CSV table of C-alpha atoms in Angstrom, one decimal:
chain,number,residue,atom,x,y,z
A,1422,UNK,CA,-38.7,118.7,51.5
A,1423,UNK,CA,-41.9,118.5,52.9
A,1424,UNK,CA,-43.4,115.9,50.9
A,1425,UNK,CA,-40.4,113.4,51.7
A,1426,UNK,CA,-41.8,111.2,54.5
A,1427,UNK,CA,-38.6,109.9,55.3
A,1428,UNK,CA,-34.8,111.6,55.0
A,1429,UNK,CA,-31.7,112.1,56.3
A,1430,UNK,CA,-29.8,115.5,56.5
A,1431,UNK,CA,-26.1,115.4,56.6
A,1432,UNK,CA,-25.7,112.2,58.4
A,1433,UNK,CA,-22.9,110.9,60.2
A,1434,UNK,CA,-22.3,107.0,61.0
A,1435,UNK,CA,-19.8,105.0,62.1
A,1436,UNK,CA,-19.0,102.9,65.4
A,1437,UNK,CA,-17.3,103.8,68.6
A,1438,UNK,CA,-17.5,107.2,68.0
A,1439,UNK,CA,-15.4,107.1,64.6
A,1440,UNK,CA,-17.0,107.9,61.7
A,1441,UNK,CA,-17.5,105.5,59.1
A,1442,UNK,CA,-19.4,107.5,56.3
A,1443,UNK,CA,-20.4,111.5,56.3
A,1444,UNK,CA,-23.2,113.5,54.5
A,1445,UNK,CA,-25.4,110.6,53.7
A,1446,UNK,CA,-28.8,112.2,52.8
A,1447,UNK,CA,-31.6,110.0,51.5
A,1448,UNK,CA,-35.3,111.6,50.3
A,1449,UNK,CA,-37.8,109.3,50.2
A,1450,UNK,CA,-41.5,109.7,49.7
A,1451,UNK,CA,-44.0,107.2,50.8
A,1452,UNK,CA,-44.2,104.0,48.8
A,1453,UNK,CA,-40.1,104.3,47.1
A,1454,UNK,CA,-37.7,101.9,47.3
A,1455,UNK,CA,-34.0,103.0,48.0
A,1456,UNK,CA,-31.5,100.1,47.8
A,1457,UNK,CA,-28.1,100.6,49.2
A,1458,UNK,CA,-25.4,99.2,46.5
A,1459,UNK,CA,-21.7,99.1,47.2
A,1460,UNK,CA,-18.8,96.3,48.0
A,1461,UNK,CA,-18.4,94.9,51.4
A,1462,UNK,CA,-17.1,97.0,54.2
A,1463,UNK,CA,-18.3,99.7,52.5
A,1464,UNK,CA,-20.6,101.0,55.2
A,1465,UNK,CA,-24.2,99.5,54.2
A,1466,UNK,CA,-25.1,98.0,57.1
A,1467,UNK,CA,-23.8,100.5,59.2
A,1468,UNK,CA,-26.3,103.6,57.6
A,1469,UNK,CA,-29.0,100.9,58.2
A,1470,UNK,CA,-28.3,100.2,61.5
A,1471,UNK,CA,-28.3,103.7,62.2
A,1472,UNK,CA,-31.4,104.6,60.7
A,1473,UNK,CA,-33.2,101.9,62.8
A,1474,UNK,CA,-31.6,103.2,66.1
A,1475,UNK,CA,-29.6,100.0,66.4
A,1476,UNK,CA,-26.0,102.5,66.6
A,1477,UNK,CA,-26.0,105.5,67.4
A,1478,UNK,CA,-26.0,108.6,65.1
A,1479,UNK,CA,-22.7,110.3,65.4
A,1480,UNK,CA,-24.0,113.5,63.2
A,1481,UNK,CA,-26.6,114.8,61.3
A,1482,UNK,CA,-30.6,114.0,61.5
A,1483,UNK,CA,-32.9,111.1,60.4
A,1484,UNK,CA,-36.6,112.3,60.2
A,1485,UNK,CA,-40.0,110.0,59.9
A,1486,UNK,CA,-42.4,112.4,58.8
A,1487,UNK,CA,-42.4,115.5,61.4
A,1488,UNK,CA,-40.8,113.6,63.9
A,1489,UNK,CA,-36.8,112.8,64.7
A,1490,UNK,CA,-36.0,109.6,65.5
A,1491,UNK,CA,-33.9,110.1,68.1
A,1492,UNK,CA,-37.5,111.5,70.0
A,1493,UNK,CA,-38.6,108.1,68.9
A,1494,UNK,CA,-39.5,105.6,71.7
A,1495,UNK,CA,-38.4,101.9,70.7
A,1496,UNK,CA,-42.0,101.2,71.3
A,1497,UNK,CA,-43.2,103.9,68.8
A,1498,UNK,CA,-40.7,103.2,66.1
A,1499,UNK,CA,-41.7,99.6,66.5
A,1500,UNK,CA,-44.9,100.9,65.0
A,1501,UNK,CA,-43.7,102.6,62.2
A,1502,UNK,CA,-40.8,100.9,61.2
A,1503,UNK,CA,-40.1,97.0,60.8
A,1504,UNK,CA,-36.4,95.9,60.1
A,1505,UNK,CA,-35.2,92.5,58.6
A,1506,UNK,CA,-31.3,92.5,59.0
A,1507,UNK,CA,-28.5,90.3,58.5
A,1508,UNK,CA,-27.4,89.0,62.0
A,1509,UNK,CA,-28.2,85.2,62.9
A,1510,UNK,CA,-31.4,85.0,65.4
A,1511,UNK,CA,-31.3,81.4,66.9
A,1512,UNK,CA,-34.7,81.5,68.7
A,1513,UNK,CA,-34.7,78.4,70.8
A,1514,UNK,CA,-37.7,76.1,70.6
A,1515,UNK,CA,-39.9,78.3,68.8
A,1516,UNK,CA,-41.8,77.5,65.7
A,1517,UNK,CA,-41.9,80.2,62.4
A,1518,UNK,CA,-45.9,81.0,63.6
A,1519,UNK,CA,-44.3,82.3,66.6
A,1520,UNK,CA,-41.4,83.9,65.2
A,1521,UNK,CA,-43.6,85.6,62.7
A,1522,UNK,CA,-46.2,86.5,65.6
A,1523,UNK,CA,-43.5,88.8,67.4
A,1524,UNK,CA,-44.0,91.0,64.8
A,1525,UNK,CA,-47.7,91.8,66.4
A,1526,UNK,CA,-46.2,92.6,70.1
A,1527,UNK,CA,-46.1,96.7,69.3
A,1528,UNK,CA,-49.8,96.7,69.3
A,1529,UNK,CA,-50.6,93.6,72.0
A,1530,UNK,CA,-50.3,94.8,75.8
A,1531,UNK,CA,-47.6,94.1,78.2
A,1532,UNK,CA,-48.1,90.1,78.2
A,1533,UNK,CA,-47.6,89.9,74.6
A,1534,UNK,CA,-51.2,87.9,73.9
A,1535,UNK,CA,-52.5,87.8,70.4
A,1536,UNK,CA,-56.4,88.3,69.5
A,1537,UNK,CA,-58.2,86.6,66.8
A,1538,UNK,CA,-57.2,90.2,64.0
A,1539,UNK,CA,-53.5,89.4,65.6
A,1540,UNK,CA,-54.0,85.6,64.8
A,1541,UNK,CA,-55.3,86.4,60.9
A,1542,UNK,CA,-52.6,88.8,60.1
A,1543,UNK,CA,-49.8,86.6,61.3
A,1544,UNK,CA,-51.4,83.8,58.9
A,1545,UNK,CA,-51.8,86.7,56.0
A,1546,UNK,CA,-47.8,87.5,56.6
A,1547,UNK,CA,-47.1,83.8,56.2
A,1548,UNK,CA,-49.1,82.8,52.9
A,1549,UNK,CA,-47.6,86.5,52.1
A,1550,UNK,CA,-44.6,84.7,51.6
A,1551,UNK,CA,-45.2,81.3,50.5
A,1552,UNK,CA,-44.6,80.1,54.1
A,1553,UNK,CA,-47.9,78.7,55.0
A,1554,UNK,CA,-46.3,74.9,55.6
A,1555,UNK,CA,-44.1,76.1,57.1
A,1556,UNK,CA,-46.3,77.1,60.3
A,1557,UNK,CA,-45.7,74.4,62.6
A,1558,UNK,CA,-41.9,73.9,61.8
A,1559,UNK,CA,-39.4,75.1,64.6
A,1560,UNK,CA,-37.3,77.8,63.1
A,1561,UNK,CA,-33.9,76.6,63.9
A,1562,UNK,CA,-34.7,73.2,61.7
A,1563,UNK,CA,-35.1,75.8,58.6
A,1564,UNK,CA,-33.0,76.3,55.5
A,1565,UNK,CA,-31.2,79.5,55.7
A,1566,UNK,CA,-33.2,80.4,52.2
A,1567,UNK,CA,-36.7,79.6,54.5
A,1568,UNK,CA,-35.3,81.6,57.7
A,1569,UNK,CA,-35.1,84.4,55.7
A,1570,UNK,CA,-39.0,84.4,54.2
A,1571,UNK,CA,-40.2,84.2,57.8
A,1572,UNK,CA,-38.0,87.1,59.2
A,1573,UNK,CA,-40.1,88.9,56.5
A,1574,UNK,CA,-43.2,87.6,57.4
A,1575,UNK,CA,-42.2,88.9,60.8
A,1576,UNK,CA,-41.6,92.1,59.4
A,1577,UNK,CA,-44.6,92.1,57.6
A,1578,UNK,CA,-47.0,91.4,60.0
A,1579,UNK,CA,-45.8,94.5,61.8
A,1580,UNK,CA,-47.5,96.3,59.5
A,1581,UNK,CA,-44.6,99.3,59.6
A,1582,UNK,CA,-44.5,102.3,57.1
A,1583,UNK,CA,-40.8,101.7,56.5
A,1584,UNK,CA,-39.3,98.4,56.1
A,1585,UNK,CA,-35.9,98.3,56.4
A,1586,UNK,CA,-34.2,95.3,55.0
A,1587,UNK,CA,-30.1,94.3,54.7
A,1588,UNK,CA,-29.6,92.0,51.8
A,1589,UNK,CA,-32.8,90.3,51.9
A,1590,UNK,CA,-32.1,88.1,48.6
A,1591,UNK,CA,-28.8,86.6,50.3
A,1592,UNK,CA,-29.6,82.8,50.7
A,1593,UNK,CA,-32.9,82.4,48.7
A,1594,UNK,CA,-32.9,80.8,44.9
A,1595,UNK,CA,-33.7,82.9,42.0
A,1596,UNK,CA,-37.4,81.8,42.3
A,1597,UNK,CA,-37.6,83.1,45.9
A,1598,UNK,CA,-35.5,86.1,45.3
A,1599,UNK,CA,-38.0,87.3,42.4
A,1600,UNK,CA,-41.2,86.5,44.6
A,1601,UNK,CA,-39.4,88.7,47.6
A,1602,UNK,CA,-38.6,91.5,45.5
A,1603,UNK,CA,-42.4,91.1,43.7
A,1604,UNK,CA,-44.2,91.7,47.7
A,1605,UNK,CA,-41.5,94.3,48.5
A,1606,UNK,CA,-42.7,96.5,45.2
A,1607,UNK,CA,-46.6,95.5,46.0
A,1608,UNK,CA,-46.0,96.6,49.1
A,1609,UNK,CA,-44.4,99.9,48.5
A,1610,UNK,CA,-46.7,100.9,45.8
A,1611,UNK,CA,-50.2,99.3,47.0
A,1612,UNK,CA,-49.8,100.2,50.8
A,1613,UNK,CA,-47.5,102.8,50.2
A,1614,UNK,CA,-44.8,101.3,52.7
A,1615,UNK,CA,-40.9,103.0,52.4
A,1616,UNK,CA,-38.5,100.3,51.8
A,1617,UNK,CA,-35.0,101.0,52.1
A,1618,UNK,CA,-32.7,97.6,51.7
A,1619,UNK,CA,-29.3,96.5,50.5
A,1620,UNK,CA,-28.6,94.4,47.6
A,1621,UNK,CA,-25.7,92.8,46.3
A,1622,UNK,CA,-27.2,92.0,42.9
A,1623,UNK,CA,-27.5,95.4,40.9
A,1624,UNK,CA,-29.1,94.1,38.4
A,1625,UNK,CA,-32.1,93.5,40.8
A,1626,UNK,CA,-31.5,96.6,42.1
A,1627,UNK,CA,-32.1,98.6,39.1
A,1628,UNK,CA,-35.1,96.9,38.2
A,1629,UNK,CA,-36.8,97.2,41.9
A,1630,UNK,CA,-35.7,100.4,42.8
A,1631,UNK,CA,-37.1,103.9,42.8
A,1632,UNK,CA,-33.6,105.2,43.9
A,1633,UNK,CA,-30.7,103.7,44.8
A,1634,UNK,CA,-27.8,105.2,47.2
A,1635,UNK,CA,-23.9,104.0,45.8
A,1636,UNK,CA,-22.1,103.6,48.6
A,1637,UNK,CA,-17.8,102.9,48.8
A,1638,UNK,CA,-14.9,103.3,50.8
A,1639,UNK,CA,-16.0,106.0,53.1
A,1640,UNK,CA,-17.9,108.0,50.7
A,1641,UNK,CA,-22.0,108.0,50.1
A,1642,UNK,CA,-22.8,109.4,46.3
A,1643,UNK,CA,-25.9,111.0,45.7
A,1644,UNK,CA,-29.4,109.4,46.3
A,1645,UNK,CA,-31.0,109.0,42.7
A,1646,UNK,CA,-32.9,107.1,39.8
A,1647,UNK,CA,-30.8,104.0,38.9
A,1648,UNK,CA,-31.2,104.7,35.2
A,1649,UNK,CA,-29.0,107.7,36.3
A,1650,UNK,CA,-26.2,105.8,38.5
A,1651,UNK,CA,-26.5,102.5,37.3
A,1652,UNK,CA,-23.9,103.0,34.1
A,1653,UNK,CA,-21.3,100.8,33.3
A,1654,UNK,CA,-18.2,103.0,33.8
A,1655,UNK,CA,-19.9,104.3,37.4
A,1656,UNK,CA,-20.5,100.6,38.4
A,1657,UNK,CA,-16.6,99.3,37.2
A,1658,UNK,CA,-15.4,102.6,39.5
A,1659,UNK,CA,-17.6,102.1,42.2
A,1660,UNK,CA,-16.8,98.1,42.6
A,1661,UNK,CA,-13.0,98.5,41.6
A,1662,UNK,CA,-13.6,96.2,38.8
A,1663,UNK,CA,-10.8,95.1,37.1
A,1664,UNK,CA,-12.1,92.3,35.3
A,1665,UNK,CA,-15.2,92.0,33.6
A,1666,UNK,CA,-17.8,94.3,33.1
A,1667,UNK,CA,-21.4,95.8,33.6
A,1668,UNK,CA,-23.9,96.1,30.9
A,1669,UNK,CA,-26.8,98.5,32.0
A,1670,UNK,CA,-28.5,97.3,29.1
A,1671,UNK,CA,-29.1,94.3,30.0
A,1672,UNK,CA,-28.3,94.7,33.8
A,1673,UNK,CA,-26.0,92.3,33.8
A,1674,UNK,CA,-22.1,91.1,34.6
A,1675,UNK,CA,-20.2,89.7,32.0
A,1676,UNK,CA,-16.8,87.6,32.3
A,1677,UNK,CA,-14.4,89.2,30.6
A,1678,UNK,CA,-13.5,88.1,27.0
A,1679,UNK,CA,-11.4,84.8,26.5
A,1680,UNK,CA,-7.7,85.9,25.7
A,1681,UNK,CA,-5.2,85.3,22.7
A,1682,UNK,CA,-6.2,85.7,19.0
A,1683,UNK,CA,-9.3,84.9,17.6
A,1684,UNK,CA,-9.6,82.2,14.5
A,1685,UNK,CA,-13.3,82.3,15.0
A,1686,UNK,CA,-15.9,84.7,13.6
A,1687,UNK,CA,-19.3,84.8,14.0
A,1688,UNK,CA,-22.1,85.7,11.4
A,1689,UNK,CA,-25.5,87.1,13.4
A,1690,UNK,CA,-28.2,89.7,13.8
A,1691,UNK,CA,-31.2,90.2,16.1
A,1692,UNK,CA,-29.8,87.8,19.3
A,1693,UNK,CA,-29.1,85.1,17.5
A,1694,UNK,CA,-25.5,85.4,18.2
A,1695,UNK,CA,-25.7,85.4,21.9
A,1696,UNK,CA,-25.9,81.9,22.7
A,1697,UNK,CA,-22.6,81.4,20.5
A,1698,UNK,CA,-21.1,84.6,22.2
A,1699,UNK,CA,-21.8,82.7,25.8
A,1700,UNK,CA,-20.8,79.2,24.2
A,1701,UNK,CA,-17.7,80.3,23.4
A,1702,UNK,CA,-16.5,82.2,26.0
A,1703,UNK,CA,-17.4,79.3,28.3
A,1704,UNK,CA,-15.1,77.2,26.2
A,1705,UNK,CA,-12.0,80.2,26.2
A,1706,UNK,CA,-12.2,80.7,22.5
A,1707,UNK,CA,-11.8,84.2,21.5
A,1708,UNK,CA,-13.7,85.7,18.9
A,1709,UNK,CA,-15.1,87.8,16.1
A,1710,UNK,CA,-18.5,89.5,15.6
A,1711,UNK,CA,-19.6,90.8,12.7
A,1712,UNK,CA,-21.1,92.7,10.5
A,1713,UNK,CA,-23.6,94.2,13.4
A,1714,UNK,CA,-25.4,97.3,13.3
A,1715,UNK,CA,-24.7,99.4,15.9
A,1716,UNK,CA,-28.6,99.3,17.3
A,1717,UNK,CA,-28.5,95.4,17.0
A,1718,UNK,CA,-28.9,93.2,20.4
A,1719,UNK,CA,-26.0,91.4,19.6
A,1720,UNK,CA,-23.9,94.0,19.7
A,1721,UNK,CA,-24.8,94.8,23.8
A,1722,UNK,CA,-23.0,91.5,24.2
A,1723,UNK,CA,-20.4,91.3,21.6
A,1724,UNK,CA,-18.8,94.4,23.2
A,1725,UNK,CA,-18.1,92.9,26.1
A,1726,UNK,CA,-17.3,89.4,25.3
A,1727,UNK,CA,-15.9,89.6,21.2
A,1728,UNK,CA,-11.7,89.8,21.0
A,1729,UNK,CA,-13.3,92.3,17.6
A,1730,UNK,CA,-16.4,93.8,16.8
A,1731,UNK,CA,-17.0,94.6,13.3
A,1732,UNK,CA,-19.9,97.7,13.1
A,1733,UNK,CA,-21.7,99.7,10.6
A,1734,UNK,CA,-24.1,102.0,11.5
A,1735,UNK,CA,-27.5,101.5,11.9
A,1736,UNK,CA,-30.6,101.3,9.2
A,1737,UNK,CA,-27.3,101.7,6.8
A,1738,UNK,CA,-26.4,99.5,4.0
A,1739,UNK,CA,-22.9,97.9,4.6
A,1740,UNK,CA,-20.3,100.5,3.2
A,1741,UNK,CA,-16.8,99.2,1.3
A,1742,UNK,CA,-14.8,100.3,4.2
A,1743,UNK,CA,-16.9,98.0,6.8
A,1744,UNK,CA,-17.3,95.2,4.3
A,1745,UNK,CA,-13.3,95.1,3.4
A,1746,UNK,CA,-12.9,94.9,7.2
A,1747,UNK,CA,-14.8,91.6,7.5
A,1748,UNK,CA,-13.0,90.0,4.6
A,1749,UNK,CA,-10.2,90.9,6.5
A,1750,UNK,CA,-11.1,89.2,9.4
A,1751,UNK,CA,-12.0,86.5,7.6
A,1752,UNK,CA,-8.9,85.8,5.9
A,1753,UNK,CA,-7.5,84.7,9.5
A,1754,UNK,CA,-10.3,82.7,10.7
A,1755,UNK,CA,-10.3,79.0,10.3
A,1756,UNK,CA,-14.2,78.6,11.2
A,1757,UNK,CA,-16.9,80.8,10.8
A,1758,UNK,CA,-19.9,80.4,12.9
A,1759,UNK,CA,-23.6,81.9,11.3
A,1760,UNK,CA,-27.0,81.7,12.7
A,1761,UNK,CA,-30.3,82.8,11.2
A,1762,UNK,CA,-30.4,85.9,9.9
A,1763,UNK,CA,-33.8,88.1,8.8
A,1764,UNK,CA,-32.2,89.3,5.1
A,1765,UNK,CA,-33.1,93.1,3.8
A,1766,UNK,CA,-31.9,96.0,1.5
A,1767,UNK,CA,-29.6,96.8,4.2
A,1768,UNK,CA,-27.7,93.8,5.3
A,1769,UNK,CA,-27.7,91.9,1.6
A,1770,UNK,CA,-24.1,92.4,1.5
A,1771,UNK,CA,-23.6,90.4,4.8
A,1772,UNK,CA,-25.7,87.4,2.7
A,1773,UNK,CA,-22.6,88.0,0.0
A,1774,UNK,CA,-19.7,87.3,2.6
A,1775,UNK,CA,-21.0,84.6,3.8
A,1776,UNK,CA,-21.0,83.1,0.3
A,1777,UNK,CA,-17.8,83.7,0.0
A,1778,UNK,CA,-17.1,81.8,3.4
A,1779,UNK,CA,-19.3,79.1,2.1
A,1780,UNK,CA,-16.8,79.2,-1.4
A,1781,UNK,CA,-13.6,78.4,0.7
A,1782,UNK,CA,-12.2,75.2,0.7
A,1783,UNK,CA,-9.7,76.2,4.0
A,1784,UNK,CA,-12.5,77.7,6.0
A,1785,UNK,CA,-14.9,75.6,8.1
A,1786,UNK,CA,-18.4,77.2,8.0
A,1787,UNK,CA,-21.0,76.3,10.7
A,1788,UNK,CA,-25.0,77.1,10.9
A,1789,UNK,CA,-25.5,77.4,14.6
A,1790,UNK,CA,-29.2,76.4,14.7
């Protein structure tokens, strides 16, 4: 335990006195990333507001290296801890260079006045962030998307060891989602800053994180590697999905399949069905994919979106049993979709179907280029 810079130990949150979540322990070593994952109302906010003092703990401990926090002063965790959360701030006639520039007052004296080190680091936060036009601008006239890169300027210009962020993507476009989550992992691995943040988008989460903590309906799981949480029956539990799905794979969420029977088929190999997979199910028309190898790309997709997936196994050459079962499927399709296809000892029989689709005068048979 003694080489985890920040934990919890059997921690206790909630608000007015009723607990919310129990035993939520988090072990982090300087420079990790922890994101909090879960549905709404699950109790994210409410473990990040307690680890940053804003509620009170109703159990357990939260430790900053040797120290409690609750022996913190608000001026000494200001110092080792900056915190970008979710609640509007409506700062009244004040531009984003002073907005940022708060984040310095832990280390100014009592009047708050900034020196010329003060003065550069507020400008390094800024460009930080891609918000050096935006210097002059009062804050309230900002985009929600812009407010939120300057509360992390703010943050950043504190120069904490743990930065403690609730959903810092919500509100920014993909580009400025990417570039936030690019500083955050700089940040914790260059300057070996803690980060510990909420995200709604698990995909992002299990790309960024070093752990993440699942949390739902009262009950924190155990603090670990996302390779080891992130899986697609844990995710379907943990969100109550009843729709839909969540390939680890790819880290996405897929739509569910379109419904009724499928008088479509598709011919592919090595992602060249995927476009036609997505086409389709955009347009509600169920499905067939087939022949795929079980270690084929296409097949991380087909098994979520296909109404039928027809498989052999991989680095096999296509058996009787699989190929009888595509000419089965073919016999009540009225269209059969094929893309390019790299041809070898293995998958020459899929080449000899697709002949015989080509031979059929009922069938329509469409190259998807």
């Amino acid at each position: 335990m003694g080489d985890h810079y920040f934990r919890t130990e059997d921690l206790k949150v909630g608000y007015g006195g009723r607990a919310l979540l129990n035993q939520v322990c988090i072990h982090l070593r300087k420079g990790e990333i922890l994101t909090l994952v879960g549905p709404n109302g699950a109790g994210k906010s409410t473990i990040l507001k307690s680890i940053t003092k804003q509620l009170q703990i109703l159990g357990g401990r939260v430790v900053i290296g040797e120290k409690e926090l609750s022996k913190l002063t608000y001026r000494e965790l200001a110092r080792k801890m900056a915190v970008v959360l979710t609640d509007r701030v409506r700062p009244e006639l004040m531009t984003c260079h002073d907005i940022v520039a708060t984040g310095r007052y832990p280390y100014t004296g009592r009047l708050g006045i900034l020196c010329r080190e003060d003065e550069e680091k507020v400008d390094e936060a800024m460009k930080l962030v891609s918000a050096g036009n935006l210097r002059n601008r009062l804050f309230t006239s900002l985009s929600d998307g812009q407010k939120q890169r300057i509360l992390l300027a703010r943050a950043i210009c504190q120069e904490p060891e743990i930065l403690v962020l609730d959903e810092p993507t919500s509100f920014l476009d993909i580009k400025y989602k990417l570039e936030l989550l690019a500083i955050l992992r700089k940040m914790a691995k260059e300057q070996g800053i803690t980060v510990v943040m909420s995200l709604h988008e698990i995909d992002l989460a299990g790309k960024v994180s070093d752990k993440v903590l699942p949390v739902k309906a009262g009950e924190a799981y155990g603090c670990k590697a996302p390779e080891d949480l992130l899986k697609e029956a844990f995710i379907r539990e943990l969100y109550g999905m009843e729709k839909g799905s969540f390939d680890p794979v790819f880290g996405s969420i897929e739509l569910p399949p379109p419904e009724g029977e499928a008088a479509t088929m598709v011919v592919s190999a090595c992602g060249g069905g995927i476009p036609v997979y997505r086409r389709l199910q955009r347009e509600g028309i169920p499905f067939i994919a087939g022949i795929l190898y079980q270690n084929d790309v296409d097949y991380q997709l087909a098994r979520h979106l296909a109404a039928q997936v027809i498989l052999e196994k991989p680095f096999q050459e296509i058996s009787d049993p699989v190929y009888e079962e595509a000419r089965r499927a073919v016999s009540k399709c009225s269209r059969v979709i094929y893309t390019d296809i790299p041809w070898g000892s293995c998958n020459e029989r899929l080449r000899d179907l697709l002949e015989e689709v080509k031979a059929r005068d009922d069938i329509e048979c469409v190259y998807w280029k």
